[in-house]
Amino acid sequence: MGEYNEKKETCGTICLKYLLFTFNCCFWLTGLSVMAVGIWTLALKSDYISLLASNTYLATAYILLVAGAVVMVTGILGCCATFKERRNLLRLYFFLLLLIFLLEVIAGILAYIYYQQLSAELKDTLKDTMVQKYHQPGHEGVTVAVDKLQQKFHCCGSNNSRDWQESVWIRSGEAEGRKFPDSCCKTIVEGCGQRDHASNIYKVEGGCITKLEKFIQEHLSIIGAMGLGIAGVQIFGMIFTCCLYKSLKLEHY
């Protein structure tokens, strides 16, 4: 009877080892995906960060980047801990899983909170940022972001093209008679912002604010879903780790 229990426990341990190994392979690939989303956000989706009042959007991207890197390292550690049956490595592995779990949950929560606050933030700050900082010294990032925003989304001004009448730059001599930035033009040529006509200027009501809000909210949804989704999957990894740790402990006694 004793031999049967010992054999049964050994088989259970083997099953747990292969389950945890499979989990770690998938987990490593997941870490790669998380890092890719973080890099994608920072490299390709960061054009408009200078137009946002808070750093929450940027923070979620950095959290994903760090979490992805830690996930990849943890996946390798998990494989070593599993097949070497080192309980101290399993403890470290469990701690790292818990750390990643918390990072992913934080990223998901931040994305959800900022998703709710984004509309109010843009309404309060976007127009002032555009009219006060466009083409002003020290705000080159805002200028580039505004031009990209207006061209990408075929819009002009925060709420509508009339916003540019309040622009510090438009009212100065530096605008050279322009009524709008050239990026408001449907076909950009030097000085095209001087002609105020619907055939020349994007005069879409709702302006750029609705376009930018939708763009960022869609990306926040991806960040939030990925963060919370992976955090949910990690619960299984922590359960497998605890079971294997307990199994190894029993076999050593």
mmCIF file with all atom_site columns, C-alpha atoms in Angstrom, residues 47-48 50-51 126 130 133-135 139-157 164 169-170 178 180-185 188 192 202 208:
data_model
loop_
_atom_site.group_PDB
_atom_site.id
_atom_site.type_symbol
_atom_site.label_atom_id
_atom_site.label_alt_id
_atom_site.label_comp_id
_atom_site.label_asym_id
_atom_site.label_entity_id
_atom_site.label_seq_id
_atom_site.pdbx_PDB_ins_code
_atom_site.Cartn_x
_atom_site.Cartn_y
_atom_site.Cartn_z
_atom_site.occupancy
_atom_site.B_iso_or_equiv
_atom_site.pdbx_formal_charge
_atom_site.auth_seq_id
_atom_site.auth_comp_id
_atom_site.auth_asym_id
_atom_site.auth_atom_id
_atom_site.pdbx_PDB_model_num
ATOM 1  C CA . ASP A 1 47  ? 2.907   60.856 -30.986 1.00 0.00 ? 47  ASP A CA 1
ATOM 2  C CA . TYR A 1 48  ? 0.051   62.400 -29.035 1.00 0.00 ? 48  TYR A CA 1
ATOM 3  C CA . SER A 1 50  ? 2.465   65.590 -25.361 1.00 0.00 ? 50  SER A CA 1
ATOM 4  C CA . LEU A 1 51  ? -1.175  66.613 -25.885 1.00 0.00 ? 51  LEU A CA 1
ATOM 5  C CA . LEU A 1 126 ? -6.680  69.993 -25.436 1.00 0.00 ? 126 LEU A CA 1
ATOM 6  C CA . MET A 1 130 ? -3.183  73.591 -29.059 1.00 0.00 ? 130 MET A CA 1
ATOM 7  C CA . LYS A 1 133 ? 1.658   76.019 -27.251 1.00 0.00 ? 133 LYS A CA 1
ATOM 8  C CA . TYR A 1 134 ? 1.523   75.417 -31.018 1.00 0.00 ? 134 TYR A CA 1
ATOM 9  C CA . HIS A 1 135 ? 4.687   76.791 -32.667 1.00 0.00 ? 135 HIS A CA 1
ATOM 10 C CA . HIS A 1 139 ? 6.906   73.155 -27.206 1.00 0.00 ? 139 HIS A CA 1
ATOM 11 C CA . GLU A 1 140 ? 8.207   71.576 -30.397 1.00 0.00 ? 140 GLU A CA 1
ATOM 12 C CA . GLY A 1 141 ? 6.708   68.207 -29.383 1.00 0.00 ? 141 GLY A CA 1
ATOM 13 C CA . VAL A 1 142 ? 3.242   69.762 -29.188 1.00 0.00 ? 142 VAL A CA 1
ATOM 14 C CA . THR A 1 143 ? 3.662   71.320 -32.633 1.00 0.00 ? 143 THR A CA 1
ATOM 15 C CA . VAL A 1 144 ? 4.648   68.000 -34.199 1.00 0.00 ? 144 VAL A CA 1
ATOM 16 C CA . ALA A 1 145 ? 1.839   66.175 -32.366 1.00 0.00 ? 145 ALA A CA 1
ATOM 17 C CA . VAL A 1 146 ? -0.808  68.694 -33.467 1.00 0.00 ? 146 VAL A CA 1
ATOM 18 C CA . ASP A 1 147 ? 0.290   68.539 -37.107 1.00 0.00 ? 147 ASP A CA 1
ATOM 19 C CA . LYS A 1 148 ? 0.247   64.733 -37.082 1.00 0.00 ? 148 LYS A CA 1
ATOM 20 C CA . LEU A 1 149 ? -3.130  64.694 -35.342 1.00 0.00 ? 149 LEU A CA 1
ATOM 21 C CA . GLN A 1 150 ? -4.788  67.043 -37.835 1.00 0.00 ? 150 GLN A CA 1
ATOM 22 C CA . GLN A 1 151 ? -3.387  65.280 -40.856 1.00 0.00 ? 151 GLN A CA 1
ATOM 23 C CA . LYS A 1 152 ? -3.990  61.719 -39.651 1.00 0.00 ? 152 LYS A CA 1
ATOM 24 C CA . PHE A 1 153 ? -7.599  62.304 -38.621 1.00 0.00 ? 153 PHE A CA 1
ATOM 25 C CA . HIS A 1 154 ? -8.509  64.975 -41.205 1.00 0.00 ? 154 HIS A CA 1
ATOM 26 C CA . CYS A 1 155 ? -9.550  67.481 -38.558 1.00 0.00 ? 155 CYS A CA 1
ATOM 27 C CA . CYS A 1 156 ? -8.747  71.083 -37.650 1.00 0.00 ? 156 CYS A CA 1
ATOM 28 C CA . GLY A 1 157 ? -8.698  72.525 -34.136 1.00 0.00 ? 157 GLY A CA 1
ATOM 29 C CA . TRP A 1 164 ? -7.408  78.597 -34.253 1.00 0.00 ? 164 TRP A CA 1
ATOM 30 C CA . TRP A 1 169 ? 0.858   81.753 -33.106 1.00 0.00 ? 169 TRP A CA 1
ATOM 31 C CA . ILE A 1 170 ? -1.913  82.708 -35.564 1.00 0.00 ? 170 ILE A CA 1
ATOM 32 C CA . ARG A 1 178 ? -2.237  82.091 -42.005 1.00 0.00 ? 178 ARG A CA 1
ATOM 33 C CA . PHE A 1 180 ? -4.906  77.952 -39.697 1.00 0.00 ? 180 PHE A CA 1
ATOM 34 C CA . PRO A 1 181 ? -1.806  75.759 -39.551 1.00 0.00 ? 181 PRO A CA 1
ATOM 35 C CA . ASP A 1 182 ? -0.975  74.225 -42.930 1.00 0.00 ? 182 ASP A CA 1
ATOM 36 C CA . SER A 1 183 ? -1.742  70.808 -41.383 1.00 0.00 ? 183 SER A CA 1
ATOM 37 C CA . CYS A 1 184 ? -5.437  71.792 -41.456 1.00 0.00 ? 184 CYS A CA 1
ATOM 38 C CA . CYS A 1 185 ? -5.345  71.784 -45.258 1.00 0.00 ? 185 CYS A CA 1
ATOM 39 C CA . ILE A 1 188 ? -0.714  70.607 -47.881 1.00 0.00 ? 188 ILE A CA 1
ATOM 40 C CA . CYS A 1 192 ? -2.164  76.873 -47.654 1.00 0.00 ? 192 CYS A CA 1
ATOM 41 C CA . TYR A 1 202 ? -11.048 70.444 -42.761 1.00 0.00 ? 202 TYR A CA 1
ATOM 42 C CA . CYS A 1 208 ? -9.818  66.605 -33.346 1.00 0.00 ? 208 CYS A CA 1
#
